[in-house]
Amino acid sequence: MNRRLSLFNVTSLVLGFAFLYLPILLLMVYSFNASRLVTVWGGFSTQWYSALFRNEPLMEAAWVTLRIALLSASAATILGTLAAIALTRYGRFTGRTLFTGMIYAPMVMPEVITGLSLLLFFVAIGLDRGFWTITLAHTTLTMCFVTVVVQARLLTFDRSLEEAAMDLGAPPLRTFFSVTLPLIAPSIVAGFLLAFTLSLDDLVIASFNTGPGATTLPIRIYSQVRLGLSPEVNAASTILIGIVAVGVLTATLLSKRSLLRSDRTAG
Amino acid sequence: MAGPSFLKRLGPGLVPFVPYLWLAVFFLLPFLIVFKISLSDPAVAQPPYRPVFEWSDIAAFFSGLDLENFATLIDDSLYLDATLSSLRIAAISTALLLLVGFPIAYAMARAPQKHRPLLVALVIMPFWTSFLIRIYAWVAILKPEGLLNQALMGLGLIGDPLNILNTETAVYIGIVYAYLPFMVLPLYASLEKQDHSLIEAALDLGSPPWRAFWTITVPLAMPGIVAGSLLCFIPAVGEFVIPDLLGGSETLMIGKQLWSEFFSNRDWPLASSVAILLLLILVVPIVIYRDVESRQLEGRR
């Protein structure tokens, strides 16, 4: 159907996207501001970027954040995929209602509750707060998002492919690795990227579960922001947004290519 | 389901068991501990509360528990005010999100098929950039000497700068901005499936456009409206970053209160009872949300 959009529809799209993107664009533009005042334009400069790379606590925090995100997203992807398989391929097992509850609740639960409860748990079992407690906390939160993404894919794909492989005598494990896994791979990659970004981004849960030597980038940025606006934070944000934009673009292109390929083999 | 699936033979029970166990240990158990600590007394120690488990004397363990912290929550009007103001702010924000999100989702659903994936990607994109950074961006815009006031004064629309930062208005702007994708996507999903010929039929039969919209489009979009509203309302009630950075000291919200009880006052038991309170308020919307979501997901089969 190729109707033309009404003026009202076009206006709401333009205003909506302006609202979504203008603040981010302004933030990026002002990272190239020569003036220390974030809201007054004083000419073009890249000085805040060089200041950023000389800021050792910030660089250290970025490195910690990256390691936590990689570790927790990997663990979350495995756990989340298993959970998705359990929910779509096991029918009604005992405690299924509790299980789906535990998958959906962390996604909407206010972060202050999740953060506080995990912290009290770690203290109760005597685990020192720091790198590993943040990693465990992030794994728990992000695996739920992975589950939902992978589950959506498992529910829509053609089950007869699995059955055909098994009818032809493929053992279950082989069927899983050569039929199911390739088919759900794009959603697993998408789930991993989502988990990775959520971990990079998290301030509240990390603040509750952090300890000496485990200051993440959001915690560092937050403490700087509380002291006032700083062009260095703008520069750091611009780099982060750039990395994420490139990542999302690559993922989109990759999934498009795999879609084209599966279309070709299907046709 | 057609017969026992191959995965069932793969390792009966093992596949669901691992993530199940993980969530039971790292999600469910922590809540029980929060509940326990919310009933205990603060202590000047590290960690700052009395021991959690005293297996040797179960009677003493139970006698150490009391509802003192919850009595504090009721006595001190601060917590009641913070709770009510959180619910109010979250409800108003959700209504604003519906008002802002519906026209966008509607226009996306009416757009030519080939442009829709791009429009969806454009809505999701901001979600991939840091939440903290997106809220931080608004500080520079809303400050008295910030970009919004500069623009409005430059255009001659206002004489004196508007005071928006550190007010509740700034919190509404922040929540609508940060949660907009969560509202637009469920709305779009339910609007996109609608058959436009229903509207055309109504118009042909002489129904005025607003009536066709209210009696056809809105009821059919209800699942999306419910899912989007809950997806925004629940986390907004416990929001911390937005009221802290944009709301200033005059904005009372329960999530902020929990944070300061924990980090500033170091009263862990009281912070735990605030968490239990927050959870009790949200348990009904969370259960409804879970039902709506899993029904929609399973309905796609």
Tab-separated table of C-alpha atoms in Angstrom, chain A:
chain	number	residue	atom	x	y	z
A	1	MET	CA	0.000	0.000	0.000
A	2	ASN	CA	1.550	3.281	-1.010
A	3	ARG	CA	-0.611	6.005	0.400
A	4	ARG	CA	0.912	9.411	1.015
A	5	LEU	CA	1.205	10.435	4.628
A	6	SER	CA	-1.037	13.256	5.763
A	7	LEU	CA	0.508	16.527	6.871
A	8	PHE	CA	-0.330	15.687	10.484
A	9	ASN	CA	1.514	12.366	10.273
A	10	VAL	CA	4.600	13.921	8.681
A	11	THR	CA	4.651	16.660	11.314
A	12	SER	CA	4.454	14.188	14.188
A	13	LEU	CA	7.292	12.130	12.726
A	14	VAL	CA	9.517	15.179	12.177
A	15	LEU	CA	8.834	16.626	15.637
A	16	GLY	CA	9.174	13.221	17.286
A	17	PHE	CA	12.538	12.467	15.764
A	18	ALA	CA	13.765	16.020	16.374
A	19	PHE	CA	12.882	15.561	20.046
A	20	LEU	CA	14.714	12.221	20.158
A	21	TYR	CA	17.866	13.320	18.346
A	22	LEU	CA	18.396	17.044	18.977
A	23	PRO	CA	19.649	16.715	22.579
A	24	ILE	CA	22.203	14.057	21.573
A	25	LEU	CA	23.357	16.139	18.588
A	26	LEU	CA	23.756	19.264	20.738
A	27	LEU	CA	25.777	17.271	23.260
A	28	MET	CA	28.084	16.041	20.494
A	29	VAL	CA	28.475	19.508	18.931
A	30	TYR	CA	29.446	21.042	22.272
A	31	SER	CA	32.160	18.427	22.809
A	32	PHE	CA	34.105	20.362	20.128
A	33	ASN	CA	33.630	23.636	21.982
A	34	ALA	CA	36.786	25.599	22.816
A	35	SER	CA	35.175	27.223	25.842
A	36	ARG	CA	35.074	25.507	29.234
A	37	LEU	CA	31.492	26.686	29.611
A	38	VAL	CA	29.371	23.920	28.167
A	39	THR	CA	26.568	26.206	27.022
A	40	VAL	CA	28.562	29.036	25.410
A	41	TRP	CA	30.121	28.429	21.995
A	42	GLY	CA	33.762	29.579	21.934
A	43	GLY	CA	35.023	28.171	18.650
A	44	PHE	CA	36.027	24.742	17.385
A	45	SER	CA	38.558	22.705	19.316
A	46	THR	CA	39.461	19.100	20.013
A	47	GLN	CA	41.198	19.911	23.292
A	48	TRP	CA	38.669	18.021	25.421
A	49	TYR	CA	39.431	14.824	23.554
A	50	SER	CA	43.139	15.052	24.339
A	51	ALA	CA	42.310	16.011	27.936
A	52	LEU	CA	40.112	12.941	28.060
A	53	PHE	CA	42.891	10.571	27.046
A	54	ARG	CA	45.174	12.103	29.671
A	55	ASN	CA	42.498	11.615	32.339
A	56	GLU	CA	43.763	8.375	33.849
A	57	PRO	CA	40.918	7.618	36.291
A	58	LEU	CA	38.462	7.924	33.402
A	59	MET	CA	40.523	5.659	31.129
A	60	GLU	CA	40.890	3.129	33.946
A	61	ALA	CA	37.114	3.209	34.499
A	62	ALA	CA	36.499	2.681	30.784
A	63	TRP	CA	38.714	-0.412	30.833
A	64	VAL	CA	36.950	-1.887	33.892
A	65	THR	CA	33.549	-1.218	32.292
A	66	LEU	CA	34.570	-2.903	29.049
A	67	ARG	CA	35.801	-6.057	30.802
A	68	ILE	CA	32.661	-6.299	32.936
A	69	ALA	CA	30.459	-5.811	29.871
A	70	LEU	CA	32.266	-8.498	27.838
A	71	LEU	CA	32.214	-11.063	30.644
A	72	SER	CA	28.644	-10.470	31.795
A	73	ALA	CA	27.237	-10.282	28.255
A	74	SER	CA	28.895	-13.601	27.343
A	75	ALA	CA	27.530	-15.352	30.423
A	76	ALA	CA	24.125	-13.722	29.935
A	77	THR	CA	23.982	-14.870	26.312
A	78	ILE	CA	24.550	-18.526	27.276
A	79	LEU	CA	22.114	-18.439	30.204
A	80	GLY	CA	19.519	-16.434	28.280
A	81	THR	CA	19.635	-18.757	25.264
A	82	LEU	CA	19.198	-21.808	27.525
A	83	ALA	CA	16.261	-20.121	29.228
A	84	ALA	CA	14.678	-19.299	25.858
A	85	ILE	CA	15.053	-22.941	24.749
A	86	ALA	CA	13.525	-24.085	28.030
A	87	LEU	CA	10.536	-21.763	27.575
A	88	THR	CA	9.853	-22.679	23.939
A	89	ARG	CA	10.800	-26.363	23.719
A	90	TYR	CA	9.917	-27.861	27.074
A	91	GLY	CA	6.196	-27.148	27.179
A	92	ARG	CA	4.787	-26.969	30.670
A	93	PHE	CA	7.456	-27.945	33.178
A	94	THR	CA	7.111	-27.610	36.932
A	95	GLY	CA	7.535	-24.047	38.106
A	96	ARG	CA	7.169	-22.527	34.658
A	97	THR	CA	5.061	-19.642	35.976
A	98	LEU	CA	7.712	-18.726	38.522
A	99	PHE	CA	10.334	-19.020	35.801
A	100	THR	CA	8.610	-16.606	33.382
A	101	GLY	CA	8.004	-14.296	36.339
A	102	MET	CA	11.714	-14.252	37.132
A	103	ILE	CA	12.464	-13.517	33.452
A	104	TYR	CA	10.047	-10.599	33.057
A	105	ALA	CA	10.320	-8.991	36.503
A	106	PRO	CA	13.980	-7.821	36.341
A	107	MET	CA	13.294	-6.029	33.044
A	108	VAL	CA	10.691	-3.676	34.499
A	109	MET	CA	11.734	-3.705	38.163
A	110	PRO	CA	13.185	-0.359	39.283
A	111	GLU	CA	16.963	-0.691	39.280
A	112	VAL	CA	17.288	0.572	42.853
A	113	ILE	CA	15.471	-2.551	44.107
A	114	THR	CA	17.533	-5.005	42.039
A	115	GLY	CA	20.750	-3.228	42.976
A	116	LEU	CA	20.029	-3.120	46.703
A	117	SER	CA	18.815	-6.720	46.912
A	118	LEU	CA	21.860	-8.095	45.097
A	119	LEU	CA	24.193	-6.079	47.300
A	120	LEU	CA	22.569	-7.389	50.483
A	121	PHE	CA	22.817	-10.905	49.069
A	122	PHE	CA	26.542	-10.528	48.325
A	123	VAL	CA	27.173	-9.147	51.809
A	124	ALA	CA	25.185	-12.004	53.365
A	125	ILE	CA	27.241	-14.667	51.585
A	126	GLY	CA	30.450	-12.786	52.367
A	127	LEU	CA	31.530	-11.982	48.815
A	128	ASP	CA	33.743	-8.881	48.603
A	129	ARG	CA	32.157	-6.122	46.577
A	130	GLY	CA	33.954	-5.161	43.391
A	131	PHE	CA	34.564	-6.353	39.863
A	132	TRP	CA	32.950	-9.780	40.256
A	133	THR	CA	29.848	-8.653	42.115
A	134	ILE	CA	29.086	-6.116	39.357
A	135	THR	CA	29.678	-8.817	36.724
A	136	LEU	CA	27.311	-11.254	38.469
A	137	ALA	CA	24.680	-8.542	38.919
A	138	HIS	CA	24.850	-7.525	35.258
A	139	THR	CA	24.682	-11.149	34.108
A	140	THR	CA	21.483	-11.638	36.096
A	141	LEU	CA	19.818	-8.506	34.749
A	142	THR	CA	20.838	-8.839	31.088
A	143	MET	CA	20.176	-12.587	30.680
A	144	CYS	CA	16.455	-11.786	30.874
A	145	PHE	CA	16.716	-9.457	27.884
A	146	VAL	CA	18.643	-12.116	25.926
A	147	THR	CA	15.922	-14.662	26.768
A	148	VAL	CA	13.159	-12.476	25.358
A	149	VAL	CA	15.067	-11.704	22.143
A	150	VAL	CA	16.000	-15.368	21.475
A	151	GLN	CA	12.571	-16.643	22.551
A	152	ALA	CA	10.866	-14.411	19.976
A	153	ARG	CA	12.993	-16.001	17.247
A	154	LEU	CA	12.487	-19.578	18.479
A	155	LEU	CA	8.727	-19.080	18.477
A	156	THR	CA	8.587	-17.937	14.853
A	157	PHE	CA	10.885	-20.341	13.059
A	158	ASP	CA	9.792	-23.434	11.217
A	159	ARG	CA	9.936	-26.420	13.558
A	160	SER	CA	9.658	-28.915	10.699
A	161	LEU	CA	13.333	-28.264	9.857
A	162	GLU	CA	14.340	-29.724	13.229
A	163	GLU	CA	11.955	-32.619	12.814
A	164	ALA	CA	13.224	-33.347	9.302
A	165	ALA	CA	16.835	-33.506	10.523
A	166	MET	CA	15.837	-35.902	13.293
A	167	ASP	CA	13.741	-38.056	10.958
A	168	LEU	CA	16.802	-38.368	8.748
A	169	GLY	CA	18.653	-39.759	11.737
A	170	ALA	CA	20.585	-36.770	13.084
A	171	PRO	CA	21.187	-37.104	16.826
A	172	PRO	CA	19.634	-34.328	18.993
A	173	LEU	CA	22.900	-32.533	19.710
A	174	ARG	CA	23.883	-32.545	16.052
A	175	THR	CA	20.418	-31.286	15.073
A	176	PHE	CA	20.779	-28.464	17.566
A	177	PHE	CA	24.210	-27.372	16.374
A	178	SER	CA	23.651	-27.728	12.631
A	179	VAL	CA	19.978	-26.714	12.295
A	180	THR	CA	18.667	-24.793	15.293
A	181	LEU	CA	21.739	-22.785	16.236
A	182	PRO	CA	22.445	-21.332	12.746
A	183	LEU	CA	18.781	-20.344	12.453
A	184	ILE	CA	18.662	-18.504	15.766
A	185	ALA	CA	22.231	-17.132	15.522
A	186	PRO	CA	21.214	-13.566	14.494
A	187	SER	CA	18.951	-13.277	17.517
A	188	ILE	CA	21.722	-14.589	19.781
A	189	VAL	CA	24.086	-11.939	18.392
A	190	ALA	CA	21.399	-9.281	18.879
A	191	GLY	CA	20.871	-10.501	22.452
A	192	PHE	CA	24.590	-10.352	23.166
A	193	LEU	CA	24.830	-6.780	21.827
A	194	LEU	CA	21.833	-5.745	23.914
A	195	ALA	CA	23.342	-7.304	27.052
A	196	PHE	CA	26.694	-5.661	26.327
A	197	THR	CA	25.157	-2.194	25.888
A	198	LEU	CA	22.985	-2.510	28.991
A	199	SER	CA	26.036	-3.435	31.046
A	200	LEU	CA	28.102	-0.539	29.634
A	201	ASP	CA	25.279	1.816	30.443
A	202	ASP	CA	24.270	0.777	33.940
A	203	LEU	CA	24.805	3.259	36.773
A	204	VAL	CA	22.404	2.265	39.541
A	205	ILE	CA	23.067	-1.472	39.916
A	206	ALA	CA	26.825	-0.930	39.520
A	207	SER	CA	26.812	1.803	42.206
A	208	PHE	CA	25.244	-0.547	44.738
A	209	ASN	CA	27.564	-3.445	43.966
A	210	THR	CA	30.847	-1.655	43.409
A	211	GLY	CA	33.846	-1.816	45.695
A	212	PRO	CA	37.389	-0.499	45.869
A	213	GLY	CA	39.127	-0.554	42.496
A	214	ALA	CA	35.976	-1.276	40.518
A	215	THR	CA	34.751	2.157	39.449
A	216	THR	CA	32.890	1.866	36.157
A	217	LEU	CA	32.588	4.597	33.551
A	218	PRO	CA	28.953	5.511	34.376
A	219	ILE	CA	29.874	5.825	38.086
A	220	ARG	CA	32.814	8.079	37.173
A	221	ILE	CA	30.734	10.162	34.749
A	222	TYR	CA	27.921	10.474	37.282
A	223	SER	CA	30.229	11.791	39.996
A	224	GLN	CA	31.676	14.342	37.538
A	225	VAL	CA	28.225	15.411	36.367
A	226	ARG	CA	27.092	15.995	39.944
A	227	LEU	CA	29.930	18.494	40.332
A	228	GLY	CA	28.728	20.387	37.267
A	229	LEU	CA	28.810	20.181	33.503
A	230	SER	CA	32.157	19.303	32.007
A	231	PRO	CA	33.165	19.348	28.335
A	232	GLU	CA	35.269	16.245	28.990
A	233	VAL	CA	32.075	14.314	29.739
A	234	ASN	CA	30.684	15.558	26.419
A	235	ALA	CA	33.781	14.250	24.646
A	236	ALA	CA	33.583	10.874	26.395
A	237	SER	CA	29.864	10.638	25.530
A	238	THR	CA	30.522	11.461	21.880
A	239	ILE	CA	33.088	8.656	21.642
A	240	LEU	CA	30.698	6.193	23.321
A	241	ILE	CA	27.842	7.182	21.003
A	242	GLY	CA	30.173	6.810	18.018
A	243	ILE	CA	31.201	3.286	19.059
A	244	VAL	CA	27.591	2.246	19.630
A	245	ALA	CA	26.450	3.754	16.310
A	246	VAL	CA	29.141	1.838	14.402
A	247	GLY	CA	28.238	-1.358	16.289
A	248	VAL	CA	24.512	-1.061	15.613
A	249	LEU	CA	25.145	-0.270	11.952
A	250	THR	CA	27.425	-3.312	11.563
A	251	ALA	CA	24.898	-5.562	13.280
A	252	THR	CA	22.094	-4.266	11.039
A	253	LEU	CA	24.145	-4.843	7.886
A	254	LEU	CA	25.156	-8.332	9.066
A	255	SER	CA	21.601	-9.389	9.859
A	256	LYS	CA	20.396	-7.993	6.522
A	257	ARG	CA	23.025	-10.041	4.696
A	258	SER	CA	22.136	-13.233	6.539
A	259	LEU	CA	18.460	-12.583	5.778
A	260	LEU	CA	19.249	-12.167	2.072
A	261	ARG	CA	21.281	-15.361	2.124
A	262	SER	CA	18.544	-17.411	3.773
A	263	ASP	CA	16.025	-15.962	1.308
A	264	ARG	CA	18.202	-17.108	-1.555
A	265	THR	CA	18.615	-20.637	-0.208
A	266	ALA	CA	14.914	-20.835	0.552
A	267	GLY	CA	13.936	-19.620	-2.913
